[in-house]
């Protein structure tokens, strides 16, 4: 018998210090630390809802809402987080009350005096500067308390750079800024603290974190873990595979890797140890699975919403780009766990009832077909309803949703005994069918969220609002409904319990946001310094010098920065800092070396390596939490977790050079399926190579061959380009001929050269979109923002239209159009997969033959 242990006090303290605050006072202070987070959640719901516009009351613009958002975050950072390790936990000292009120007032200053500040924009008063300086210092202290010293130190270094510009080395020197100018820029405008990052936290992130907290409080987290165990626990190394899937599902509702470790790890790690995993590897599997939970859409540790703002694409496009890498990363981790189990000869836990192979296949196929039919019925049925009933469709669909919810709760009530706590003896795996049916209604809010995002195309904030409203309804009704349907329990008591759970989730969701709120504000300081000093322009020359002009070395340099900063910074703050500094540099230098890198690929690259830092020794807190549960060495656990995560480290390099992995440039279903097949195959082969085991122990040449095959499946164009050149280059004077071949929505690739404003002569590759189906070549070129003049020695830019694609691409007056680049008419690069598949099968056959030999 194996019992899922409760988190130890040390682990609980670690989670509190990281996510919600370690202070838990009694009496009035304790009630206040419950009421204020509830008020914060209610404010965010009001701000996201249509109610302010319906009642014409409490309508706030973005800047005012950010001010109130940060006011709550700073106040709670000083009251919920002790100043030092030996500071009192059971009461709030007077100094912390003073700092909390001063910090809250400084943050709310823009809201309280919004019209006055707008009237004297650019001419701050002495009081404005005093409040800004006070607010900045208190923000740094709040950041230190909630997140530790690293982010505070990074922000302080950038602030020092603002004032010390003239004294810096020549390569990064600038003229400096006065106190008035710096504080006005960073605190009284939306360029610094109250910038895009805090805006995303205010508009999107809070509601998704609140949605996740409500799902968790309702029992969805435990349901996901039970489902994962019922489906996978019987397999070889099953508890570890279930841990991976459960952590991925928890990533849907959680943006914290440490909370993910504790939520799933207290249940999964003891079971992994039971089937034969050493404590170090059991903890490492949970760490790798939980840190990768932040890769899972839709929340992605809040980074998905920041990418919407920074990259300038829709939320659906961000999720689309992140989906396949996250999927193959989790499949590979499950496979790594399988290989570990095979090497050690492990087994799974026994089932209550075994099924034949035919029964298992029938059940699997039936489930898949049922999901497909249900998806089709929902999609086309709702579309038909909207077409037929028009405005009346919304109330009709609401009634249908309530009926579906009631029906699913009725089904769940028949398996109420399955909804037990995870802290119980586990001796055998439960049946999948009853386990899955015990919480199907938890899927409805996720369906509402995805529907609003992808079909209705609501904003992320409004989508999260409606999903959260439905979660509030579930919290208030699921207990009474089950009590009525099962005819057990006191309905009034269950209603009361539902209300308590609702307000507890409102409080816990807000307390989970304290760290994110101050982190995005502090990271906004870095962004503000970059815009104030112009260091972003300097970074291009600096990185080009460090990397020697090599795109690969540039990416390695960026990965190292992300890993080093990520050891101390939260994932969100790390992403903001590194993407602000490095993303434009990589795109610019890549273009100068003939490589068009989509901006979303660079942002995902930075994000992935920031996540990897969560289990990178010696700091990774997720590794310390898992080691505490597994009773293993945290450093060894972190190192082992990082070796499991090497597969995640190669993914960003691959999708930068093969953007099809981000589902870009895929036009047909068969092309999509081929891309998914090749990506998953590549990752499985890479896992076998790094584990040194496929069907049996690898020989050195087999590992080398597996790595070559991995590269081939990930980037088939590398080999194909050696046989058939990918691009053809034509003189720039032929641009008129080539633009006539374009269709609306297509792009033309050009090599341009000219002198920058700094006097540097550069050559780079650009892509210009063609959107207007005009008749003549000159009109088509002008629609891209260019007016060209033919000279004896080539084609030159005569005029640039401001705000046009050409101007955005960095083309300037009197630049030369040196070449037009077109795709070569060649066989598909995927033909390389045929010999690769043959060699893979041959290698697998050789290993299977060796495996069957008597040992």
PDB file of C-alpha atoms in Angstrom, residues 318-527:
ATOM      1  CA  UNK A 318       0.248  32.702 -30.374  1.00  0.00           C
ATOM      2  CA  UNK A 319      -1.503  29.553 -29.133  1.00  0.00           C
ATOM      3  CA  UNK A 320      -1.301  28.023 -32.615  1.00  0.00           C
ATOM      4  CA  UNK A 321       2.462  28.626 -32.736  1.00  0.00           C
ATOM      5  CA  UNK A 322       3.042  27.247 -29.217  1.00  0.00           C
ATOM      6  CA  UNK A 323       0.823  24.171 -29.517  1.00  0.00           C
ATOM      7  CA  UNK A 324       2.970  21.690 -31.478  1.00  0.00           C
ATOM      8  CA  UNK A 325       6.249  22.343 -29.596  1.00  0.00           C
ATOM      9  CA  UNK A 326       4.434  21.862 -26.277  1.00  0.00           C
ATOM     10  CA  UNK A 327       2.801  18.665 -27.528  1.00  0.00           C
ATOM     11  CA  UNK A 328       5.997  17.035 -28.782  1.00  0.00           C
ATOM     12  CA  UNK A 329       7.878  18.118 -25.658  1.00  0.00           C
ATOM     13  CA  UNK A 330       5.390  16.256 -23.446  1.00  0.00           C
ATOM     14  CA  UNK A 331       5.273  13.203 -25.707  1.00  0.00           C
ATOM     15  CA  UNK A 332       9.075  13.050 -25.558  1.00  0.00           C
ATOM     16  CA  UNK A 333       9.064  13.276 -21.750  1.00  0.00           C
ATOM     17  CA  UNK A 334       6.593  10.394 -21.557  1.00  0.00           C
ATOM     18  CA  UNK A 335       8.906   8.434 -23.848  1.00  0.00           C
ATOM     19  CA  UNK A 336      11.949   9.285 -21.711  1.00  0.00           C
ATOM     20  CA  UNK A 337      10.077   7.950 -18.691  1.00  0.00           C
ATOM     21  CA  UNK A 338       9.249   4.816 -20.688  1.00  0.00           C
ATOM     22  CA  UNK A 339      12.920   4.302 -21.581  1.00  0.00           C
ATOM     23  CA  UNK A 340      13.943   4.777 -17.933  1.00  0.00           C
ATOM     24  CA  UNK A 341      11.380   2.136 -16.939  1.00  0.00           C
ATOM     25  CA  UNK A 342      12.613  -0.247 -19.653  1.00  0.00           C
ATOM     26  CA  UNK A 343      16.238   0.151 -18.587  1.00  0.00           C
ATOM     27  CA  UNK A 344      15.335  -0.669 -14.982  1.00  0.00           C
ATOM     28  CA  UNK A 345      12.821  -3.403 -15.836  1.00  0.00           C
ATOM     29  CA  UNK A 346       9.991  -1.613 -14.027  1.00  0.00           C
ATOM     30  CA  UNK A 347       6.289  -2.408 -14.151  1.00  0.00           C
ATOM     31  CA  UNK A 348       3.127  -0.420 -13.503  1.00  0.00           C
ATOM     32  CA  UNK A 349       0.542  -0.624 -10.753  1.00  0.00           C
ATOM     33  CA  UNK A 350      -2.160  -3.296 -11.054  1.00  0.00           C
ATOM     34  CA  UNK A 351      -5.645  -2.460 -12.335  1.00  0.00           C
ATOM     35  CA  UNK A 352      -8.815  -3.347 -10.490  1.00  0.00           C
ATOM     36  CA  UNK A 353     -10.049  -4.966 -13.675  1.00  0.00           C
ATOM     37  CA  UNK A 354      -7.988  -5.939 -16.709  1.00  0.00           C
ATOM     38  CA  UNK A 355      -9.129  -5.653 -20.313  1.00  0.00           C
ATOM     39  CA  UNK A 356      -8.218  -7.613 -23.416  1.00  0.00           C
ATOM     40  CA  UNK A 357      -6.319  -5.901 -26.230  1.00  0.00           C
ATOM     41  CA  UNK A 358      -9.480  -5.853 -28.384  1.00  0.00           C
ATOM     42  CA  UNK A 359     -11.492  -4.246 -25.580  1.00  0.00           C
ATOM     43  CA  UNK A 360      -8.794  -1.615 -25.024  1.00  0.00           C
ATOM     44  CA  UNK A 361      -8.601  -0.789 -28.740  1.00  0.00           C
ATOM     45  CA  UNK A 362     -12.387  -0.634 -29.044  1.00  0.00           C
ATOM     46  CA  UNK A 363     -12.618   1.670 -26.046  1.00  0.00           C
ATOM     47  CA  UNK A 364      -9.848   3.917 -27.399  1.00  0.00           C
ATOM     48  CA  UNK A 365     -11.307   4.168 -30.899  1.00  0.00           C
ATOM     49  CA  UNK A 366     -14.798   4.741 -29.485  1.00  0.00           C
ATOM     50  CA  UNK A 367     -13.526   7.528 -27.254  1.00  0.00           C
ATOM     51  CA  UNK A 368     -11.727   9.256 -30.134  1.00  0.00           C
ATOM     52  CA  UNK A 369     -14.748   8.953 -32.434  1.00  0.00           C
ATOM     53  CA  UNK A 370     -17.046  10.189 -29.685  1.00  0.00           C
ATOM     54  CA  UNK A 371     -14.865  13.254 -29.093  1.00  0.00           C
ATOM     55  CA  UNK A 372     -14.730  13.963 -32.825  1.00  0.00           C
ATOM     56  CA  UNK A 373     -18.507  13.640 -33.188  1.00  0.00           C
ATOM     57  CA  UNK A 374     -19.072  15.786 -30.110  1.00  0.00           C
ATOM     58  CA  UNK A 375     -16.688  18.469 -31.414  1.00  0.00           C
ATOM     59  CA  UNK A 376     -18.387  18.463 -34.817  1.00  0.00           C
ATOM     60  CA  UNK A 377     -21.846  18.624 -33.247  1.00  0.00           C
ATOM     61  CA  UNK A 378     -20.859  21.516 -31.002  1.00  0.00           C
ATOM     62  CA  UNK A 379     -19.078  23.469 -33.750  1.00  0.00           C
ATOM     63  CA  UNK A 380     -21.620  23.055 -36.527  1.00  0.00           C
ATOM     64  CA  UNK A 381     -24.609  22.908 -34.197  1.00  0.00           C
ATOM     65  CA  UNK A 382     -23.752  26.218 -32.553  1.00  0.00           C
ATOM     66  CA  UNK A 383     -22.913  27.737 -35.947  1.00  0.00           C
ATOM     67  CA  UNK A 384     -26.316  26.608 -37.276  1.00  0.00           C
ATOM     68  CA  UNK A 385     -28.043  27.991 -34.184  1.00  0.00           C
ATOM     69  CA  UNK A 386     -26.429  31.401 -34.644  1.00  0.00           C
ATOM     70  CA  UNK A 387     -27.331  31.487 -38.340  1.00  0.00           C
ATOM     71  CA  UNK A 388     -30.975  30.549 -37.757  1.00  0.00           C
ATOM     72  CA  UNK A 389     -31.808  32.396 -34.539  1.00  0.00           C
ATOM     73  CA  UNK A 390     -29.535  35.444 -34.838  1.00  0.00           C
ATOM     74  CA  UNK A 391     -29.516  37.513 -31.636  1.00  0.00           C
ATOM     75  CA  UNK A 392     -31.705  34.955 -29.879  1.00  0.00           C
ATOM     76  CA  UNK A 393     -28.918  32.384 -30.282  1.00  0.00           C
ATOM     77  CA  UNK A 394     -27.083  33.543 -27.151  1.00  0.00           C
ATOM     78  CA  UNK A 395     -29.897  32.790 -24.639  1.00  0.00           C
ATOM     79  CA  UNK A 396     -30.639  29.517 -26.476  1.00  0.00           C
ATOM     80  CA  UNK A 397     -27.004  28.436 -26.267  1.00  0.00           C
ATOM     81  CA  UNK A 398     -26.905  29.461 -22.602  1.00  0.00           C
ATOM     82  CA  UNK A 399     -29.861  27.187 -21.879  1.00  0.00           C
ATOM     83  CA  UNK A 400     -28.179  24.344 -23.781  1.00  0.00           C
ATOM     84  CA  UNK A 401     -24.982  24.895 -21.784  1.00  0.00           C
ATOM     85  CA  UNK A 402     -26.924  24.712 -18.507  1.00  0.00           C
ATOM     86  CA  UNK A 403     -28.648  21.518 -19.655  1.00  0.00           C
ATOM     87  CA  UNK A 404     -25.299  19.996 -20.591  1.00  0.00           C
ATOM     88  CA  UNK A 405     -23.893  21.000 -17.210  1.00  0.00           C
ATOM     89  CA  UNK A 406     -26.848  19.506 -15.346  1.00  0.00           C
ATOM     90  CA  UNK A 407     -26.567  16.283 -17.323  1.00  0.00           C
ATOM     91  CA  UNK A 408     -22.830  15.947 -16.698  1.00  0.00           C
ATOM     92  CA  UNK A 409     -23.248  16.669 -12.987  1.00  0.00           C
ATOM     93  CA  UNK A 410     -25.912  13.946 -12.941  1.00  0.00           C
ATOM     94  CA  UNK A 411     -23.394  11.535 -14.504  1.00  0.00           C
ATOM     95  CA  UNK A 412     -20.689  12.658 -12.058  1.00  0.00           C
ATOM     96  CA  UNK A 413     -23.017  12.201  -9.092  1.00  0.00           C
ATOM     97  CA  UNK A 414     -23.215   8.505  -9.896  1.00  0.00           C
ATOM     98  CA  UNK A 415     -19.481   8.270  -9.235  1.00  0.00           C
ATOM     99  CA  UNK A 416     -19.285  10.596  -6.234  1.00  0.00           C
ATOM    100  CA  UNK A 417     -17.154   8.039  -4.420  1.00  0.00           C
ATOM    101  CA  UNK A 418     -14.415   8.688  -7.011  1.00  0.00           C
ATOM    102  CA  UNK A 419     -14.155  12.353  -5.967  1.00  0.00           C
ATOM    103  CA  UNK A 420     -12.094  11.563  -2.915  1.00  0.00           C
ATOM    104  CA  UNK A 421      -9.017  13.375  -1.748  1.00  0.00           C
ATOM    105  CA  UNK A 422      -5.679  12.283  -3.119  1.00  0.00           C
ATOM    106  CA  UNK A 423      -4.342  11.693   0.399  1.00  0.00           C
ATOM    107  CA  UNK A 424      -5.371   8.050   0.522  1.00  0.00           C
ATOM    108  CA  UNK A 425      -3.888   4.594   0.198  1.00  0.00           C
ATOM    109  CA  UNK A 426      -3.176   3.656  -3.423  1.00  0.00           C
ATOM    110  CA  UNK A 427      -2.793  -0.060  -4.045  1.00  0.00           C
ATOM    111  CA  UNK A 428      -4.265  -0.415  -7.538  1.00  0.00           C
ATOM    112  CA  UNK A 429      -5.241   1.734 -10.497  1.00  0.00           C
ATOM    113  CA  UNK A 430      -8.933   2.705 -10.684  1.00  0.00           C
ATOM    114  CA  UNK A 431     -11.033   1.902 -13.754  1.00  0.00           C
ATOM    115  CA  UNK A 432     -10.701   4.644 -16.387  1.00  0.00           C
ATOM    116  CA  UNK A 433     -14.391   4.813 -17.353  1.00  0.00           C
ATOM    117  CA  UNK A 434     -15.901   5.658 -13.945  1.00  0.00           C
ATOM    118  CA  UNK A 435     -12.920   7.911 -13.131  1.00  0.00           C
ATOM    119  CA  UNK A 436     -13.330   9.966 -16.308  1.00  0.00           C
ATOM    120  CA  UNK A 437     -17.103  10.229 -15.769  1.00  0.00           C
ATOM    121  CA  UNK A 438     -16.652  11.466 -12.192  1.00  0.00           C
ATOM    122  CA  UNK A 439     -15.772  15.020 -13.274  1.00  0.00           C
ATOM    123  CA  UNK A 440     -16.791  15.607 -16.872  1.00  0.00           C
ATOM    124  CA  UNK A 441     -18.486  18.875 -15.928  1.00  0.00           C
ATOM    125  CA  UNK A 442     -15.040  20.338 -15.181  1.00  0.00           C
ATOM    126  CA  UNK A 443     -14.368  20.336 -18.915  1.00  0.00           C
ATOM    127  CA  UNK A 444     -17.251  22.701 -19.711  1.00  0.00           C
ATOM    128  CA  UNK A 445     -15.565  25.916 -18.478  1.00  0.00           C
ATOM    129  CA  UNK A 446     -12.488  25.034 -20.546  1.00  0.00           C
ATOM    130  CA  UNK A 447     -14.759  24.463 -23.556  1.00  0.00           C
ATOM    131  CA  UNK A 448     -16.363  27.885 -22.930  1.00  0.00           C
ATOM    132  CA  UNK A 449     -12.920  29.500 -22.723  1.00  0.00           C
ATOM    133  CA  UNK A 450     -11.608  27.870 -25.904  1.00  0.00           C
ATOM    134  CA  UNK A 451     -14.857  28.589 -27.758  1.00  0.00           C
ATOM    135  CA  UNK A 452     -14.781  32.276 -26.842  1.00  0.00           C
ATOM    136  CA  UNK A 453     -11.119  32.551 -27.859  1.00  0.00           C
ATOM    137  CA  UNK A 454     -11.102  30.599 -31.104  1.00  0.00           C
ATOM    138  CA  UNK A 455     -14.636  30.751 -32.508  1.00  0.00           C
ATOM    139  CA  UNK A 456     -16.168  33.948 -31.149  1.00  0.00           C
ATOM    140  CA  UNK A 457     -12.727  35.613 -31.307  1.00  0.00           C
ATOM    141  CA  UNK A 458     -13.343  37.512 -28.094  1.00  0.00           C
ATOM    142  CA  UNK A 459     -10.339  39.167 -26.462  1.00  0.00           C
ATOM    143  CA  UNK A 460      -8.434  36.969 -23.976  1.00  0.00           C
ATOM    144  CA  UNK A 461      -9.725  39.123 -21.113  1.00  0.00           C
ATOM    145  CA  UNK A 462     -13.387  38.877 -22.109  1.00  0.00           C
ATOM    146  CA  UNK A 463     -13.034  35.153 -22.844  1.00  0.00           C
ATOM    147  CA  UNK A 464     -11.532  34.545 -19.409  1.00  0.00           C
ATOM    148  CA  UNK A 465     -14.301  36.647 -17.860  1.00  0.00           C
ATOM    149  CA  UNK A 466     -17.104  34.495 -19.300  1.00  0.00           C
ATOM    150  CA  UNK A 467     -15.252  31.282 -18.425  1.00  0.00           C
ATOM    151  CA  UNK A 468     -14.757  32.595 -14.878  1.00  0.00           C
ATOM    152  CA  UNK A 469     -18.438  33.530 -14.594  1.00  0.00           C
ATOM    153  CA  UNK A 470     -19.324  29.961 -15.522  1.00  0.00           C
ATOM    154  CA  UNK A 471     -16.814  28.684 -12.950  1.00  0.00           C
ATOM    155  CA  UNK A 472     -18.501  30.835 -10.288  1.00  0.00           C
ATOM    156  CA  UNK A 473     -21.801  29.201 -11.238  1.00  0.00           C
ATOM    157  CA  UNK A 474     -20.202  25.731 -10.932  1.00  0.00           C
ATOM    158  CA  UNK A 475     -18.702  26.496  -7.514  1.00  0.00           C
ATOM    159  CA  UNK A 476     -22.075  27.650  -6.216  1.00  0.00           C
ATOM    160  CA  UNK A 477     -24.162  24.821  -7.676  1.00  0.00           C
ATOM    161  CA  UNK A 478     -22.170  21.598  -8.029  1.00  0.00           C
ATOM    162  CA  UNK A 479     -22.330  20.618  -4.355  1.00  0.00           C
ATOM    163  CA  UNK A 480     -26.091  21.289  -3.912  1.00  0.00           C
ATOM    164  CA  UNK A 481     -26.907  19.551  -7.214  1.00  0.00           C
ATOM    165  CA  UNK A 482     -24.950  16.440  -6.284  1.00  0.00           C
ATOM    166  CA  UNK A 483     -26.579  16.439  -2.835  1.00  0.00           C
ATOM    167  CA  UNK A 484     -30.035  16.598  -4.441  1.00  0.00           C
ATOM    168  CA  UNK A 485     -29.260  13.992  -7.099  1.00  0.00           C
ATOM    169  CA  UNK A 486     -27.705  11.504  -4.671  1.00  0.00           C
ATOM    170  CA  UNK A 487     -30.210  12.337  -1.895  1.00  0.00           C
ATOM    171  CA  UNK A 488     -27.334  12.577   0.570  1.00  0.00           C
ATOM    172  CA  UNK A 489     -26.154  15.523   2.638  1.00  0.00           C
ATOM    173  CA  UNK A 490     -27.786  18.748   3.741  1.00  0.00           C
ATOM    174  CA  UNK A 491     -28.495  20.975   0.712  1.00  0.00           C
ATOM    175  CA  UNK A 492     -28.239  24.158   2.787  1.00  0.00           C
ATOM    176  CA  UNK A 493     -24.858  23.080   4.123  1.00  0.00           C
ATOM    177  CA  UNK A 494     -23.711  22.320   0.585  1.00  0.00           C
ATOM    178  CA  UNK A 495     -24.850  25.760  -0.616  1.00  0.00           C
ATOM    179  CA  UNK A 496     -22.913  27.336   2.240  1.00  0.00           C
ATOM    180  CA  UNK A 497     -19.835  25.228   1.387  1.00  0.00           C
ATOM    181  CA  UNK A 498     -20.075  26.378  -2.238  1.00  0.00           C
ATOM    182  CA  UNK A 499     -20.151  30.055  -1.190  1.00  0.00           C
ATOM    183  CA  UNK A 500     -17.128  29.493   1.057  1.00  0.00           C
ATOM    184  CA  UNK A 501     -15.246  27.803  -1.801  1.00  0.00           C
ATOM    185  CA  UNK A 502     -16.089  30.719  -4.098  1.00  0.00           C
ATOM    186  CA  UNK A 503     -14.692  33.353  -1.762  1.00  0.00           C
ATOM    187  CA  UNK A 504     -11.673  31.193  -0.899  1.00  0.00           C
ATOM    188  CA  UNK A 505     -10.887  30.911  -4.603  1.00  0.00           C
ATOM    189  CA  UNK A 506     -11.302  34.689  -5.025  1.00  0.00           C
ATOM    190  CA  UNK A 507      -8.791  35.207  -2.216  1.00  0.00           C
ATOM    191  CA  UNK A 508      -6.297  32.539  -3.345  1.00  0.00           C
ATOM    192  CA  UNK A 509      -6.434  33.675  -6.974  1.00  0.00           C
ATOM    193  CA  UNK A 510      -5.573  37.240  -5.967  1.00  0.00           C
ATOM    194  CA  UNK A 511      -2.770  36.153  -3.634  1.00  0.00           C
ATOM    195  CA  UNK A 512      -1.310  34.084  -6.457  1.00  0.00           C
ATOM    196  CA  UNK A 513      -1.168  37.304  -8.482  1.00  0.00           C
ATOM    197  CA  UNK A 514       0.941  39.325  -6.024  1.00  0.00           C
ATOM    198  CA  UNK A 515       4.234  38.070  -7.435  1.00  0.00           C
ATOM    199  CA  UNK A 516       3.110  38.431 -11.047  1.00  0.00           C
ATOM    200  CA  UNK A 517       1.824  41.962 -10.427  1.00  0.00           C
ATOM    201  CA  UNK A 518       5.059  43.285  -8.914  1.00  0.00           C
ATOM    202  CA  UNK A 519       7.178  41.255 -11.375  1.00  0.00           C
ATOM    203  CA  UNK A 520       5.545  42.799 -14.444  1.00  0.00           C
ATOM    204  CA  UNK A 521       5.846  46.265 -12.878  1.00  0.00           C
ATOM    205  CA  UNK A 522       9.532  45.775 -12.040  1.00  0.00           C
ATOM    206  CA  UNK A 523      10.217  44.325 -15.481  1.00  0.00           C
ATOM    207  CA  UNK A 524       8.495  47.395 -16.906  1.00  0.00           C
ATOM    208  CA  UNK A 525      11.325  49.397 -15.329  1.00  0.00           C
ATOM    209  CA  UNK A 526      13.777  47.547 -17.561  1.00  0.00           C
ATOM    210  CA  UNK A 527      11.627  48.190 -20.628  1.00  0.00           C
TER     211      UNK A 527
END
